[in-house]
Amino acid sequence: MSPGGKETARRNLDDFTRRASQFDREVRAEEAALLAEAISGSGFGPGCVAVDMGAGAGASARPFLQAGGRVVGVDLTPAMAQKAVKRLAEEGFGGRALFTVAPAERPPIREGAADATLCRNVFHHFENPRAVLGEMARAVRPGGHVFVIDYYDPEDAAQRKILNRIEYLRVSSHVRTLSLGEFRQIYEAAELHLLDPVTL
């Protein structure tokens, strides 16, 4: 990991450890409906496995668990992983949800082990989003699905610089929000087909 990557990882770990006790961010209703529809359309169900990168407190895992599958959550922050395990066990999903503490750039997941991979609202915290998407593509079996839910900024570089600076001042673990064009580029680099993006 580069020196910049180590610093980003430290900021993320510090920020999300501080926020873990209050972190109950649920999936917004619009996102939840869209994700449930995408999961259903992908054929994900009983016997399937999803890997949730940057899993946080477990909210993103729930739709995959509700569909009858199993989830392996990967998060850099031990406090978040502990909260996710506790929360999902209380909801009756404990036997099908496993969480591990690791960076998304180096998840302990075998190649092709998952039917689906997900990363929700975390890409803007990564120093190297291309590497993370590459790991998501590596972890998913041929014909599987890679789901990325995140914000995207305008294509204009000057506007992006201003918006990212504002966001960094608001949240110290923010690295940068990609433009839709940049998302297309990293999908192509990972040899993934980008379906039509949906804006909420």
CSV table of C-alpha atoms in Angstrom, one decimal:
chain,number,residue,atom,x,y,z
A,1,MET,CA,0.0,0.0,0.0
A,2,SER,CA,1.3,3.4,-0.9
A,3,PRO,CA,2.1,6.0,1.8
A,4,GLY,CA,-1.0,7.9,0.7
A,5,GLY,CA,-3.0,4.8,0.9
A,6,LYS,CA,-1.8,4.1,4.4
A,7,GLU,CA,-2.8,7.6,5.5
A,8,THR,CA,-6.2,7.2,3.9
A,9,ALA,CA,-6.7,3.9,5.6
A,10,ARG,CA,-5.7,5.4,9.0
A,11,ARG,CA,-8.1,8.3,8.5
A,12,ASN,CA,-10.9,5.9,7.6
A,13,LEU,CA,-10.2,3.7,10.6
A,14,ASP,CA,-10.1,6.6,13.0
A,15,ASP,CA,-13.2,8.3,11.5
A,16,PHE,CA,-15.4,5.2,11.4
A,17,THR,CA,-14.2,3.9,14.8
A,18,ARG,CA,-15.4,7.2,16.3
A,19,ARG,CA,-18.7,7.0,14.4
A,20,ALA,CA,-19.4,3.3,14.9
A,21,SER,CA,-21.5,3.6,18.1
A,22,GLN,CA,-23.9,6.0,16.4
A,23,PHE,CA,-23.7,4.6,12.9
A,24,ASP,CA,-27.1,3.3,12.1
A,25,ARG,CA,-27.3,4.5,8.5
A,26,GLU,CA,-30.0,2.6,6.8
A,27,VAL,CA,-30.4,2.1,3.1
A,28,ARG,CA,-32.7,4.9,1.9
A,29,ALA,CA,-36.1,3.7,0.7
A,30,GLU,CA,-35.3,4.5,-2.9
A,31,GLU,CA,-32.0,2.7,-2.8
A,32,ALA,CA,-33.5,-0.3,-0.9
A,33,ALA,CA,-36.2,-0.7,-3.6
A,34,LEU,CA,-33.6,-0.4,-6.4
A,35,LEU,CA,-31.2,-2.8,-4.8
A,36,ALA,CA,-33.9,-5.3,-4.0
A,37,GLU,CA,-35.0,-5.2,-7.7
A,38,ALA,CA,-31.5,-5.5,-8.9
A,39,ILE,CA,-30.8,-8.5,-6.6
A,40,SER,CA,-34.0,-10.2,-7.7
A,41,GLY,CA,-33.2,-9.6,-11.4
A,42,SER,CA,-29.7,-11.0,-10.9
A,43,GLY,CA,-31.1,-14.4,-9.8
A,44,PHE,CA,-29.5,-14.1,-6.4
A,45,GLY,CA,-31.3,-16.3,-3.8
A,46,PRO,CA,-30.9,-19.3,-1.5
A,47,GLY,CA,-27.5,-20.9,-1.8
A,48,CYS,CA,-25.9,-17.7,-3.2
A,49,VAL,CA,-23.1,-15.7,-1.6
A,50,ALA,CA,-22.6,-12.0,-1.7
A,51,VAL,CA,-19.5,-10.1,-0.6
A,52,ASP,CA,-20.2,-6.6,0.8
A,53,MET,CA,-17.1,-4.4,0.6
A,54,GLY,CA,-16.9,-1.6,3.1
A,55,ALA,CA,-19.8,-3.3,4.8
A,56,GLY,CA,-20.1,-0.9,7.7
A,57,ALA,CA,-22.8,-1.7,10.3
A,58,GLY,CA,-24.5,-4.3,8.0
A,59,ALA,CA,-27.4,-2.4,6.5
A,60,SER,CA,-26.4,-3.2,2.9
A,61,ALA,CA,-26.1,-6.9,3.7
A,62,ARG,CA,-29.8,-7.1,4.7
A,63,PRO,CA,-31.4,-7.2,1.2
A,64,PHE,CA,-29.1,-10.1,0.2
A,65,LEU,CA,-30.0,-12.0,3.4
A,66,GLN,CA,-33.7,-11.3,2.9
A,67,ALA,CA,-33.3,-12.9,-0.6
A,68,GLY,CA,-32.2,-16.1,1.2
A,69,GLY,CA,-28.5,-15.8,0.5
A,70,ARG,CA,-25.4,-15.6,2.6
A,71,VAL,CA,-23.2,-12.5,3.0
A,72,VAL,CA,-19.5,-12.0,3.8
A,73,GLY,CA,-18.9,-8.4,4.9
A,74,VAL,CA,-15.5,-6.9,4.6
A,75,ASP,CA,-14.7,-3.7,6.6
A,76,LEU,CA,-11.5,-2.0,7.7
A,77,THR,CA,-13.0,-1.0,11.1
A,78,PRO,CA,-13.4,-3.7,13.8
A,79,ALA,CA,-16.0,-1.6,15.6
A,80,MET,CA,-18.2,-1.6,12.5
A,81,ALA,CA,-17.8,-5.3,11.9
A,82,GLN,CA,-18.7,-6.0,15.5
A,83,LYS,CA,-21.8,-3.8,15.2
A,84,ALA,CA,-22.9,-5.6,12.0
A,85,VAL,CA,-22.5,-9.0,13.5
A,86,LYS,CA,-24.6,-8.0,16.6
A,87,ARG,CA,-27.2,-6.2,14.6
A,88,LEU,CA,-27.8,-9.0,12.0
A,89,ALA,CA,-27.8,-11.7,14.7
A,90,GLU,CA,-30.5,-9.7,16.5
A,91,GLU,CA,-32.5,-9.6,13.2
A,92,GLY,CA,-32.2,-13.4,12.9
A,93,PHE,CA,-29.6,-13.5,10.1
A,94,GLY,CA,-26.6,-14.4,12.3
A,95,GLY,CA,-26.0,-17.8,10.8
A,96,ARG,CA,-25.8,-16.4,7.3
A,97,ALA,CA,-23.7,-13.3,7.9
A,98,LEU,CA,-20.0,-13.4,8.4
A,99,PHE,CA,-17.8,-10.3,8.8
A,100,THR,CA,-14.1,-10.0,8.5
A,101,VAL,CA,-11.8,-7.0,9.2
A,102,ALA,CA,-9.6,-6.3,6.1
A,103,PRO,CA,-9.0,-3.5,3.6
A,104,ALA,CA,-11.3,-3.6,0.5
A,105,GLU,CA,-8.1,-3.4,-1.6
A,106,ARG,CA,-7.0,-6.8,-0.2
A,107,PRO,CA,-10.0,-8.8,0.9
A,108,PRO,CA,-9.5,-12.4,2.1
A,109,ILE,CA,-11.9,-13.7,-0.6
A,110,ARG,CA,-11.1,-16.5,-3.1
A,111,GLU,CA,-11.3,-15.7,-6.8
A,112,GLY,CA,-14.8,-16.5,-8.1
A,113,ALA,CA,-16.2,-17.3,-4.6
A,114,ALA,CA,-19.2,-14.9,-4.8
A,115,ASP,CA,-22.3,-14.7,-6.8
A,116,ALA,CA,-22.5,-11.0,-6.3
A,117,THR,CA,-20.3,-8.2,-4.8
A,118,LEU,CA,-21.6,-4.9,-3.5
A,119,CYS,CA,-20.0,-1.7,-2.4
A,120,ARG,CA,-22.5,0.9,-1.2
A,121,ASN,CA,-21.6,4.6,-0.5
A,122,VAL,CA,-17.9,3.8,0.2
A,123,PHE,CA,-16.1,4.4,-3.1
A,124,HIS,CA,-15.5,8.1,-2.2
A,125,HIS,CA,-13.5,6.9,0.8
A,126,PHE,CA,-11.0,4.8,-1.2
A,127,GLU,CA,-7.5,6.0,-2.2
A,128,ASN,CA,-7.6,3.5,-5.1
A,129,PRO,CA,-11.1,2.8,-6.2
A,130,ARG,CA,-9.8,1.0,-9.3
A,131,ALA,CA,-8.1,-1.6,-7.2
A,132,VAL,CA,-11.3,-2.1,-5.1
A,133,LEU,CA,-13.4,-2.6,-8.2
A,134,GLY,CA,-10.8,-5.0,-9.5
A,135,GLU,CA,-11.1,-7.0,-6.3
A,136,MET,CA,-14.9,-7.0,-6.5
A,137,ALA,CA,-14.6,-8.3,-10.1
A,138,ARG,CA,-12.0,-11.0,-9.0
A,139,ALA,CA,-14.2,-12.2,-6.2
A,140,VAL,CA,-17.3,-12.7,-8.3
A,141,ARG,CA,-17.9,-15.8,-10.4
A,142,PRO,CA,-18.2,-15.6,-14.2
A,143,GLY,CA,-21.7,-14.4,-14.9
A,144,GLY,CA,-22.1,-12.9,-11.4
A,145,HIS,CA,-23.0,-9.3,-10.6
A,146,VAL,CA,-21.0,-6.4,-9.2
A,147,PHE,CA,-23.2,-3.7,-7.6
A,148,VAL,CA,-21.7,-0.2,-6.9
A,149,ILE,CA,-23.9,2.4,-5.3
A,150,ASP,CA,-22.2,5.8,-4.7
A,151,TYR,CA,-22.4,9.5,-5.5
A,152,TYR,CA,-20.8,10.9,-8.6
A,153,ASP,CA,-19.6,14.4,-9.3
A,154,PRO,CA,-19.8,16.5,-12.5
A,155,GLU,CA,-17.3,15.8,-15.3
A,156,ASP,CA,-15.8,19.3,-15.0
A,157,ALA,CA,-12.5,18.8,-13.1
A,158,ALA,CA,-12.6,22.3,-11.4
A,159,GLN,CA,-16.1,21.7,-10.1
A,160,ARG,CA,-15.1,18.3,-8.8
A,161,LYS,CA,-12.0,19.7,-7.0
A,162,ILE,CA,-14.2,22.3,-5.2
A,163,LEU,CA,-16.9,19.7,-4.3
A,164,ASN,CA,-14.3,17.2,-3.0
A,165,ARG,CA,-12.6,19.9,-0.9
A,166,ILE,CA,-16.0,20.8,0.7
A,167,GLU,CA,-16.8,17.1,1.4
A,168,TYR,CA,-13.3,16.5,2.9
A,169,LEU,CA,-13.9,19.4,5.3
A,170,ARG,CA,-17.2,17.9,6.3
A,171,VAL,CA,-15.9,14.3,6.6
A,172,SER,CA,-12.2,13.8,7.1
A,173,SER,CA,-12.2,10.2,5.7
A,174,HIS,CA,-13.5,11.5,2.3
A,175,VAL,CA,-10.9,11.0,-0.5
A,176,ARG,CA,-12.8,12.0,-3.6
A,177,THR,CA,-16.0,11.4,-5.5
A,178,LEU,CA,-15.6,10.1,-9.0
A,179,SER,CA,-17.4,11.4,-12.0
A,180,LEU,CA,-19.6,9.1,-14.0
A,181,GLY,CA,-17.0,9.1,-16.7
A,182,GLU,CA,-14.4,8.0,-14.2
A,183,PHE,CA,-16.7,5.2,-13.1
A,184,ARG,CA,-17.0,4.1,-16.7
A,185,GLN,CA,-13.2,4.0,-17.0
A,186,ILE,CA,-12.6,1.9,-13.9
A,187,TYR,CA,-15.4,-0.5,-15.0
A,188,GLU,CA,-13.7,-0.9,-18.4
A,189,ALA,CA,-10.3,-1.5,-16.7
A,190,ALA,CA,-11.9,-4.2,-14.6
A,191,GLU,CA,-13.4,-5.7,-17.8
A,192,LEU,CA,-16.9,-5.2,-16.4
A,193,HIS,CA,-20.0,-4.2,-18.4
A,194,LEU,CA,-21.6,-1.1,-16.9
A,195,LEU,CA,-25.3,-1.3,-17.1
A,196,ASP,CA,-27.2,2.0,-17.4
A,197,PRO,CA,-26.6,3.9,-14.2
A,198,VAL,CA,-29.6,5.0,-12.2
A,199,THR,CA,-29.7,8.4,-10.5
A,200,LEU,CA,-31.7,8.8,-7.3
